[in-house]
């Protein structure tokens, strides 16, 4: 048997599902020695006879046929199949030889044997796999009429062997046709050999006594029995398929005939119809369903065929229908008898299931009614060809009842690409869509939520022109709140505001980074339209009415030197027409203004110098309060969060309303970009169900404060996401170019309104959580909570503190400058001199009753006089919370009380006449910068319940100190004298 090089690999034909591992090795230690040596001898004789037969087949048939490779392409395909068949044949022969060798060794040995000595038992899975591979290849050769083609071989070796071959074939079959004789000789000896195995193994099982041994042999017998059924079914299918190809015309066979394809059912054998106008014949193969009508046909891949016996009114009267669903069409197969319908349904279901599994069952068909139904959800790739929305597109992903459903990728020929969630054939859920730009080799990349095929909800679009939109969509256009930013070097800009029908509409902020200008106001159809405020980088700020981007009517222009112009002015801020110019010193120029080239600004009017300098500085002029009501500014943000609550806080809708984790590059690589936040590692789970469950547990003030603090810090909690959205718009309005003192009041009321809205949303969430538990709002809420916005404000204020503090510093810049000069003057005093200068009663000086000399006391006081109170007051700038700042102020007061507690004539508590000089001393030594900004911020944001109380008293005292230090002016001689004495 030289020349056989095939190995005994255990790889299984990919189209057949055998019972893998059915013959895995077992523990045979308990097997008793067998005395039935006759079975071993019979098996050895059978193997030797079978091996001899295989040798003759190899020498007389296979080798001669393989010696002449044809040149015709069609014949070459058959020749390759013959070569593969030979390879499978050699593998079986090798297995037989190995079994014979082992059996001869056992027969020649004096040792008693056990069932482990039988190679076909402990290597049964290998023999099963080799047989399956051989007969599948054999059937493929039958289907393409390979034996008929082989008998026409012009090989000289084949011609020389023909006489001997005919004699050899007569020993096997009485067929007169050489092709049929070859067909018989290449499968009958193997089938007879398997039957011999079954007979001998049955005898062996009868003679065994141990149950474990009987079970082992019984398992082998069952699998060999399945193999017999499998071979019969494979050969029957191959024969029927070959006859079909012979009966059909060349047009059908050229396009449909492939070696591996098998006919499973034919409507001519089992009558069923798809309508007279649709098909004359229906063919069910193991991979496709074919409908033939005249000289044309339609084929449907079984992986994308769904079978439903409930077709309702679609079935013709008096018939029994099956609805067939495919990606592009649905039709009904009708049978006249329920038994025929049941047979077709079962065969279709099993064929679809096996096609999806990628391999045939073992054996191919069980009894009717057996076998699981094909799953309705599948994963597959399909190219759409019919007219419609998806024409020319290819979808790869999950399917359900003929439509994309689940995760998938949709690609069009023009380069469009959508990756994401689908439902009932439409984009639905999160998706990423790439759209090529026609004029340039770049893409627009949409990353957003979709609803029934259209963008809806929050999304991010990275346009190919370096512009990025982050905001909400509806029906494929920008709608609601959104941010549009251009990062290009030529014309960088940023718009933060409301959109309607893909255009800027409503309240919004436009920042032109190239011109250093920011517009805050109303928009209509992408144009500035309505009231608006313009802030420039040079410090000029004006309020005007716009119409289609053009300024109309009169306005207010605020200059850097605190002058105010009210009237008409041009785009380049030149005064024209009637107007009034109010100077910072109180003078007022009112008349008609004009500007001519080369002659500067001219006016005809009246200059009034009798006006007193206004008590309220011009820098306090505030814009936008009436024009932009705070409740109308950011409705687009609040609407989304309110809608989320109205929808019952469904977890699957959270990303659509409040943002999601997105991939931030067109290559779809991972990133950490989120809506208004950066997600970090958080110890607390903020799933929607957990949030609602947790809310109910926190009704006491302290517990509620801790919970809200964590929620507002979280990038995953709805309240935390809302706060981050508000932080973004606040920064867009008031930071950078927008940091002007004339917007301070707008910023104040905006932050307070944020606190109010966040508290409202918290209450809405709480009501929803209680309703899910069947409970109503609690009537015994903690009375200390009050309106609730007071609980929220100190928690959110740190988010807005950088912008707020800057506005306060700009708004009180002049006062803080005078205060700074006063602090510098007082800093030149030593402690004792300063106490004397401030008229602090000596009995209130610290360390007065200690037994120290005058010099020792003076030295100690110089270093430590009211040091603890001073250090305490310096902490005022370490927190953004007004309540915490007031607590620091009270602690400072307590430190002063403690320092003077040993004074014999001290009154308790300190009266204002005594407190004010002491507090001025501490303030001068604390040297807090921008104290005026701090005081006014505390005053504006302190809890209303603190008005009129101790905190209000202490803040008033601090304000008095601040104002006193501003007015402080030392005579030069006195200042020099104190400096010399120090």
Coordinates of C-alpha atoms in Angstrom, one line a residue, residues 30-511:
X30 CA -12.7 -2.9 36.0
X31 CA -13.0 -4.8 32.7
X32 CA -12.7 -8.5 33.1
X33 CA -10.6 -10.6 30.8
X34 CA -12.6 -12.0 27.9
X35 CA -12.5 -15.6 26.8
X36 CA -14.4 -14.9 23.6
X37 CA -11.3 -15.0 21.5
X38 CA -13.4 -16.1 18.6
X39 CA -14.8 -12.6 18.2
X40 CA -11.3 -11.1 18.0
X41 CA -10.4 -13.7 15.3
X42 CA -13.5 -13.0 13.3
X43 CA -12.9 -9.2 13.5
X44 CA -9.3 -9.7 12.4
X45 CA -10.4 -11.8 9.4
X46 CA -13.0 -9.2 8.5
X47 CA -10.4 -6.4 8.6
X48 CA -7.9 -8.3 6.5
X49 CA -10.6 -9.2 3.9
X50 CA -11.8 -5.6 3.8
X51 CA -8.2 -4.3 3.5
X52 CA -7.6 -6.7 0.6
X53 CA -10.7 -5.4 -1.1
X54 CA -9.6 -1.8 -0.7
X55 CA -6.3 -2.6 -2.1
X56 CA -7.9 -4.0 -5.3
X57 CA -10.2 -0.9 -5.6
X58 CA -7.2 1.4 -5.2
X59 CA -5.1 -0.5 -7.8
X60 CA -7.8 -1.1 -10.4
X61 CA -10.0 2.0 -10.2
X62 CA -8.6 5.0 -8.3
X63 CA -5.0 5.0 -9.4
X64 CA -5.8 4.6 -13.1
X65 CA -8.4 7.3 -13.0
X66 CA -6.1 9.7 -11.3
X67 CA -3.2 9.3 -13.8
X68 CA -4.8 11.5 -16.5
X69 CA -5.8 15.0 -15.4
X70 CA -8.3 16.5 -17.9
X71 CA -7.9 20.0 -19.5
X72 CA -11.6 21.0 -19.7
X73 CA -12.5 23.3 -16.7
X74 CA -15.7 21.4 -15.9
X75 CA -13.9 18.1 -16.0
X76 CA -11.1 19.6 -13.8
X77 CA -13.6 20.3 -11.1
X78 CA -14.8 16.7 -11.1
X79 CA -11.2 15.5 -11.2
X80 CA -10.5 17.5 -8.0
X81 CA -13.5 15.9 -6.4
X82 CA -12.2 12.5 -7.4
X83 CA -8.8 13.4 -5.9
X84 CA -10.5 14.4 -2.6
X85 CA -12.5 11.1 -2.7
X86 CA -9.3 9.2 -3.0
X87 CA -7.8 11.1 0.0
X88 CA -10.8 10.1 2.1
X89 CA -10.5 6.5 0.8
X90 CA -6.9 6.3 1.8
X91 CA -7.7 7.5 5.3
X92 CA -10.2 4.7 5.8
X93 CA -7.7 2.2 4.5
X94 CA -5.1 3.4 6.9
X95 CA -7.6 3.0 9.8
X96 CA -8.4 -0.6 8.7
X97 CA -4.7 -1.4 8.6
X98 CA -4.1 0.0 12.0
X99 CA -7.0 -2.0 13.4
X100 CA -5.7 -5.2 11.8
X101 CA -2.2 -4.6 13.2
X102 CA -3.5 -4.2 16.8
X103 CA -5.8 -7.3 16.4
X104 CA -2.9 -9.4 15.1
X105 CA -0.8 -8.4 18.1
X106 CA -3.5 -9.5 20.5
X107 CA -4.2 -12.8 18.7
X108 CA -0.5 -13.7 18.8
X109 CA -0.2 -12.8 22.5
X110 CA -0.9 -15.2 25.4
X111 CA -2.4 -12.4 27.4
X112 CA -6.1 -12.4 27.9
X113 CA -7.8 -9.4 26.3
X114 CA -10.5 -6.8 27.2
X115 CA -12.8 -4.6 25.2
X116 CA -10.1 -1.9 25.2
X117 CA -8.2 -4.0 22.7
X118 CA -10.9 -3.3 20.1
X119 CA -9.6 -0.4 18.1
X120 CA -13.1 0.3 16.6
X121 CA -14.4 0.8 20.1
X122 CA -12.0 3.2 21.7
X123 CA -11.4 4.9 18.4
X124 CA -15.0 4.7 17.2
X125 CA -15.3 8.5 16.9
X126 CA -12.4 8.6 14.4
X127 CA -13.9 5.8 12.3
X128 CA -17.3 7.7 12.3
X129 CA -15.7 10.9 11.2
X130 CA -13.7 9.2 8.4
X131 CA -16.9 7.5 7.1
X132 CA -18.9 10.7 7.2
X133 CA -16.1 12.6 5.3
X134 CA -15.9 9.8 2.7
X135 CA -19.6 9.4 2.0
X136 CA -20.2 13.2 1.9
X137 CA -17.4 13.5 -0.7
X138 CA -18.8 10.4 -2.5
X139 CA -22.3 12.0 -2.7
X140 CA -20.8 15.2 -4.0
X141 CA -19.2 13.2 -6.8
X142 CA -22.5 11.5 -7.6
X143 CA -24.4 14.9 -7.8
X144 CA -22.0 16.3 -10.4
X145 CA -22.3 13.0 -12.4
X146 CA -18.7 12.3 -11.7
X147 CA -18.9 8.5 -12.4
X148 CA -20.4 9.1 -15.8
X149 CA -17.5 11.5 -16.6
X150 CA -14.9 9.1 -15.1
X151 CA -15.9 6.2 -17.5
X152 CA -15.0 8.5 -20.4
X153 CA -11.4 8.8 -19.2
X154 CA -8.8 8.6 -22.0
X155 CA -6.0 7.4 -19.6
X156 CA -3.9 4.6 -21.1
X157 CA -3.6 3.0 -17.6
X158 CA -7.4 3.1 -17.4
X159 CA -7.8 1.4 -20.8
X160 CA -5.3 -1.3 -19.9
X161 CA -7.1 -2.1 -16.7
X162 CA -10.6 -2.2 -18.2
X163 CA -10.8 -6.0 -18.9
X164 CA -9.5 -6.9 -15.4
X165 CA -11.8 -4.1 -14.0
X166 CA -14.9 -5.5 -15.6
X167 CA -14.2 -8.9 -14.1
X168 CA -13.6 -7.3 -10.7
X169 CA -16.8 -5.3 -11.0
X170 CA -18.9 -8.5 -11.8
X171 CA -17.9 -9.8 -8.4
X172 CA -19.7 -6.9 -6.8
X173 CA -22.6 -5.9 -9.1
X174 CA -24.7 -7.1 -12.0
X175 CA -24.9 -3.5 -13.4
X176 CA -24.1 -3.4 -17.1
X177 CA -23.4 0.3 -17.0
X178 CA -19.8 1.0 -16.1
X179 CA -20.7 4.2 -14.3
X180 CA -23.3 2.4 -12.1
X181 CA -20.8 -0.4 -11.5
X182 CA -18.2 2.2 -10.3
X183 CA -20.8 3.8 -8.1
X184 CA -21.6 0.5 -6.5
X185 CA -18.0 -0.7 -6.0
X186 CA -17.0 2.5 -4.2
X187 CA -19.7 2.4 -1.6
X188 CA -21.1 -1.1 -1.2
X189 CA -18.0 -2.7 0.3
X190 CA -17.9 0.0 2.9
X191 CA -21.5 -0.4 3.8
X192 CA -21.1 -4.2 4.1
X193 CA -18.1 -3.6 6.3
X194 CA -20.1 -1.4 8.7
X195 CA -22.8 -4.1 8.8
X196 CA -20.1 -6.7 9.8
X197 CA -19.0 -4.4 12.5
X198 CA -22.5 -4.1 13.8
X199 CA -23.0 -7.9 13.8
X200 CA -19.7 -8.6 15.6
X201 CA -20.3 -5.8 18.2
X202 CA -23.8 -7.2 18.9
X203 CA -22.3 -10.6 19.5
X204 CA -19.7 -9.1 21.8
X205 CA -22.3 -7.2 23.8
X206 CA -24.3 -10.4 24.4
X207 CA -21.3 -12.2 25.8
X208 CA -20.2 -9.4 28.2
X209 CA -21.3 -9.7 31.8
X210 CA -20.3 -6.3 33.3
X211 CA -22.8 -3.5 32.8
X212 CA -20.2 -0.9 32.3
X213 CA -18.7 -2.9 29.4
X214 CA -22.2 -3.5 27.9
X215 CA -22.8 0.3 28.1
X216 CA -19.6 1.1 26.2
X217 CA -20.3 -1.3 23.4
X218 CA -24.0 -0.3 23.3
X219 CA -23.0 3.3 22.7
X220 CA -20.8 2.3 19.8
X221 CA -23.6 0.2 18.4
X222 CA -26.1 3.1 18.5
X223 CA -23.7 5.5 16.8
X224 CA -22.9 2.9 14.1
X225 CA -26.6 2.4 13.6
X226 CA -26.9 6.2 13.1
X227 CA -24.1 6.0 10.6
X228 CA -26.0 3.4 8.5
X229 CA -29.0 5.7 8.4
X230 CA -26.9 8.6 7.6
X231 CA -25.2 6.8 4.6
X232 CA -28.6 5.8 3.2
X233 CA -30.0 9.3 3.5
X234 CA -26.8 10.9 2.0
X235 CA -26.9 8.5 -1.0
X236 CA -30.7 9.0 -1.5
X237 CA -30.4 12.8 -1.4
X238 CA -27.4 12.7 -3.9
X239 CA -29.3 10.4 -6.3
X240 CA -32.5 12.6 -6.2
X241 CA -30.4 15.8 -6.7
X242 CA -28.5 14.3 -9.6
X243 CA -31.8 13.3 -11.3
X244 CA -33.1 16.9 -10.7
X245 CA -30.0 18.4 -12.4
X246 CA -30.5 16.0 -15.3
X247 CA -34.1 17.0 -15.7
X248 CA -33.6 20.8 -15.5
X249 CA -32.2 22.9 -18.4
X250 CA -28.6 24.1 -18.6
X251 CA -29.7 27.6 -17.6
X252 CA -30.8 26.4 -14.1
X253 CA -28.0 23.8 -13.6
X254 CA -25.2 26.3 -14.5
X255 CA -26.4 28.7 -11.9
X256 CA -27.8 26.4 -9.2
X257 CA -25.7 23.2 -9.4
X258 CA -22.9 22.9 -6.9
X259 CA -21.5 19.7 -5.5
X260 CA -22.5 20.3 -1.9
X261 CA -26.1 21.3 -2.6
X262 CA -28.8 18.7 -2.0
X263 CA -32.5 18.6 -2.9
X264 CA -34.6 18.1 0.1
X265 CA -38.1 18.5 -1.3
X266 CA -39.8 19.2 -4.7
X267 CA -43.3 20.6 -5.1
X268 CA -43.9 18.0 -7.8
X269 CA -43.5 15.2 -5.3
X270 CA -45.2 17.0 -2.4
X271 CA -47.6 19.5 -4.0
X272 CA -47.5 23.1 -2.7
X273 CA -47.8 26.4 -4.5
X274 CA -46.8 30.0 -4.1
X275 CA -49.5 31.3 -6.5
X276 CA -49.9 30.6 -10.2
X277 CA -48.5 33.9 -11.2
X278 CA -45.5 33.5 -9.0
X279 CA -44.1 30.0 -9.5
X280 CA -44.7 26.8 -11.3
X281 CA -42.3 24.7 -9.1
X282 CA -40.8 25.0 -5.7
X283 CA -37.5 23.4 -4.8
X284 CA -36.2 23.1 -1.2
X285 CA -32.4 22.6 -1.0
X286 CA -30.3 22.3 2.1
X287 CA -29.2 26.0 1.7
X288 CA -31.7 27.8 -0.6
X289 CA -35.4 27.9 -1.4
X290 CA -36.0 28.2 -5.2
X291 CA -39.1 29.3 -6.9
X292 CA -39.2 28.5 -10.7
X293 CA -41.4 30.4 -13.1
X294 CA -40.9 29.7 -16.8
X295 CA -37.3 30.2 -17.7
X296 CA -36.5 32.3 -14.6
X297 CA -36.2 31.6 -10.9
X298 CA -35.8 33.2 -7.5
X299 CA -33.6 31.8 -4.8
X300 CA -33.7 32.7 -1.1
X301 CA -30.9 31.9 1.3
X302 CA -32.3 29.7 4.0
X303 CA -30.3 31.6 6.7
X304 CA -32.7 34.5 6.0
X305 CA -35.9 32.6 5.6
X306 CA -38.6 32.7 8.3
X307 CA -41.5 30.2 8.3
X308 CA -44.8 31.1 10.0
X309 CA -47.8 28.8 9.8
X310 CA -50.1 31.7 10.9
X311 CA -50.7 33.6 7.7
X312 CA -54.3 34.7 8.5
X313 CA -56.3 36.1 5.6
X314 CA -53.3 35.9 3.2
X315 CA -54.0 32.2 2.6
X316 CA -56.5 31.3 -0.2
X317 CA -59.9 29.9 0.9
X318 CA -59.8 26.1 1.3
X319 CA -56.1 26.0 1.5
X320 CA -53.5 25.7 4.2
X321 CA -50.8 28.3 4.1
X322 CA -47.3 29.0 5.3
X323 CA -46.0 32.5 5.4
X324 CA -42.4 32.8 4.1
X325 CA -40.6 35.9 5.2
X326 CA -37.4 37.1 3.6
X327 CA -35.5 40.4 3.8
X328 CA -37.1 41.9 0.8
X329 CA -40.5 40.2 0.4
X330 CA -43.1 38.0 2.0
X331 CA -45.2 35.4 0.3
X332 CA -47.5 32.4 1.1
X333 CA -47.0 28.8 0.3
X334 CA -50.4 27.1 0.0
X335 CA -51.2 23.4 0.3
X336 CA -54.5 21.7 -0.2
X337 CA -54.1 19.3 2.7
X338 CA -53.0 20.0 6.3
X339 CA -50.6 17.0 6.2
X340 CA -48.8 18.4 3.2
X341 CA -48.5 21.8 4.9
X342 CA -47.2 20.1 8.1
X343 CA -44.6 18.1 6.1
X344 CA -43.3 21.2 4.3
X345 CA -43.3 23.3 7.4
X346 CA -41.2 20.7 9.3
X347 CA -38.8 20.3 6.4
X348 CA -38.4 24.0 6.0
X349 CA -37.9 24.6 9.7
X350 CA -35.2 21.8 9.9
X351 CA -33.5 23.0 6.7
X352 CA -33.3 26.6 8.0
X353 CA -32.1 25.5 11.4
X354 CA -29.4 23.3 9.9
X355 CA -28.3 26.0 7.5
X356 CA -28.0 28.5 10.4
X357 CA -26.0 25.9 12.3
X358 CA -23.7 25.5 9.4
X359 CA -23.8 21.7 9.3
X360 CA -26.3 18.9 8.7
X361 CA -27.8 16.8 11.5
X362 CA -26.5 13.2 12.2
X363 CA -28.4 11.4 10.8
X364 CA -29.8 13.9 8.3
X365 CA -33.4 13.6 9.2
X366 CA -35.2 12.2 12.3
X367 CA -38.8 11.4 12.6
X368 CA -41.4 14.1 11.8
X369 CA -41.9 16.5 14.7
X370 CA -38.4 16.0 16.1
X371 CA -35.7 18.7 16.1
X372 CA -35.9 22.3 17.4
X373 CA -37.5 25.1 15.4
X374 CA -35.2 27.6 13.7
X375 CA -34.6 30.7 15.9
X376 CA -36.3 33.9 15.0
X377 CA -33.2 36.0 15.9
X378 CA -30.2 35.5 13.7
X379 CA -26.9 37.0 12.6
X380 CA -26.1 37.3 8.9
X381 CA -25.0 39.5 6.1
X382 CA -27.3 40.5 3.2
X383 CA -27.1 42.9 0.2
X384 CA -30.4 44.6 -0.6
X385 CA -31.3 44.7 -4.3
X386 CA -35.0 45.7 -4.5
X387 CA -36.1 49.3 -4.8
X388 CA -36.5 51.1 -1.5
X389 CA -34.7 52.9 1.2
X390 CA -32.0 50.2 1.5
X391 CA -31.4 49.5 -2.2
X392 CA -27.8 48.9 -2.8
X393 CA -27.0 48.7 0.9
X394 CA -25.4 45.7 2.7
X395 CA -26.5 44.9 6.2
X396 CA -24.4 42.6 8.5
X397 CA -25.8 41.9 11.9
X398 CA -28.8 40.6 13.8
X399 CA -32.1 39.8 12.2
X400 CA -35.6 39.1 13.4
X401 CA -38.4 37.9 11.1
X402 CA -36.8 39.2 7.9
X403 CA -35.8 42.6 9.2
X404 CA -32.6 44.0 10.8
X405 CA -33.2 43.9 14.5
X406 CA -30.5 44.3 17.1
X407 CA -26.9 45.2 16.6
X408 CA -25.7 45.6 13.1
X409 CA -23.8 47.5 10.4
X410 CA -25.4 49.0 7.3
X411 CA -23.2 50.0 4.4
X412 CA -24.2 51.8 1.2
X413 CA -22.3 51.9 -2.1
X414 CA -21.8 55.7 -1.9
X415 CA -19.8 55.3 1.3
X416 CA -22.4 55.8 3.9
X417 CA -22.0 53.6 6.9
X418 CA -24.3 53.1 9.9
X419 CA -23.3 51.0 13.0
X420 CA -25.6 50.6 15.9
X421 CA -29.0 49.3 17.0
X422 CA -31.9 48.4 14.7
X423 CA -35.5 47.6 15.3
X424 CA -38.0 46.2 12.8
X425 CA -35.7 47.1 9.9
X426 CA -35.1 50.7 11.0
X427 CA -32.3 52.5 12.9
X428 CA -33.5 52.6 16.5
X429 CA -31.3 53.2 19.5
X430 CA -27.7 54.4 19.6
X431 CA -25.9 54.4 16.3
X432 CA -22.9 55.9 14.6
X433 CA -23.4 57.0 11.0
X434 CA -20.6 58.1 8.5
X435 CA -21.7 60.2 5.6
X436 CA -19.1 61.1 2.9
X437 CA -18.9 64.7 1.8
X438 CA -19.2 65.1 -1.9
X439 CA -16.7 67.9 -2.5
X440 CA -13.9 66.6 -0.3
X441 CA -12.4 63.3 0.9
X442 CA -13.9 63.6 4.4
X443 CA -16.9 62.4 6.4
X444 CA -19.6 63.7 8.6
X445 CA -19.8 61.4 11.6
X446 CA -23.1 61.2 13.5
X447 CA -23.1 59.6 16.9
X448 CA -26.6 59.8 18.4
X449 CA -29.8 58.1 19.2
X450 CA -32.3 57.1 16.5
X451 CA -36.0 56.6 16.7
X452 CA -37.7 54.6 13.9
X453 CA -35.1 55.4 11.3
X454 CA -34.5 59.0 12.2
X455 CA -32.2 60.8 14.6
X456 CA -33.9 61.8 17.8
X457 CA -32.5 62.6 21.2
X458 CA -29.0 63.5 22.2
X459 CA -26.2 63.1 19.7
X460 CA -22.8 64.3 18.6
X461 CA -21.9 65.1 14.9
X462 CA -18.4 65.6 13.8
X463 CA -18.6 67.3 10.5
X464 CA -15.9 67.0 7.9
X465 CA -15.2 70.7 8.0
X466 CA -13.8 70.6 11.6
X467 CA -17.2 71.6 13.1
X468 CA -18.7 69.6 15.9
X469 CA -22.3 69.7 17.1
X470 CA -23.2 68.3 20.6
X471 CA -26.9 68.4 21.4
X472 CA -30.3 67.2 20.5
X473 CA -31.9 66.0 17.3
X474 CA -35.4 65.4 16.1
X475 CA -36.4 63.8 12.7
X476 CA -32.8 64.0 11.5
X477 CA -32.3 67.8 12.2
X478 CA -30.9 69.7 15.1
X479 CA -33.7 70.5 17.5
X480 CA -33.6 71.7 21.1
X481 CA -30.5 72.6 23.0
X482 CA -27.1 72.1 21.3
X483 CA -23.5 73.3 21.0
X484 CA -21.9 74.0 17.6
X485 CA -18.2 74.6 17.6
X486 CA -15.7 75.2 14.8
X487 CA -12.1 74.3 15.6
X488 CA -10.6 75.5 12.3
X489 CA -7.8 78.0 12.4
X490 CA -9.5 80.3 9.8
X491 CA -12.7 81.1 11.6
X492 CA -13.1 79.5 15.1
X493 CA -16.5 80.0 16.7
X494 CA -18.8 78.5 19.2
X495 CA -22.6 78.6 19.5
X496 CA -24.4 77.4 22.7
X497 CA -28.1 77.6 22.6
X498 CA -31.5 76.6 21.2
X499 CA -32.1 75.1 17.7
X500 CA -35.2 74.6 15.7
X501 CA -35.5 72.8 12.4
X502 CA -31.7 72.6 12.0
X503 CA -31.3 76.4 12.6
X504 CA -30.3 78.6 15.5
X505 CA -33.6 79.8 17.0
X506 CA -34.3 81.2 20.4
X507 CA -31.8 82.2 23.2
X508 CA -28.2 81.4 22.5
X509 CA -24.6 82.4 23.0
X510 CA -22.3 83.1 20.0
X511 CA -18.6 83.5 20.5

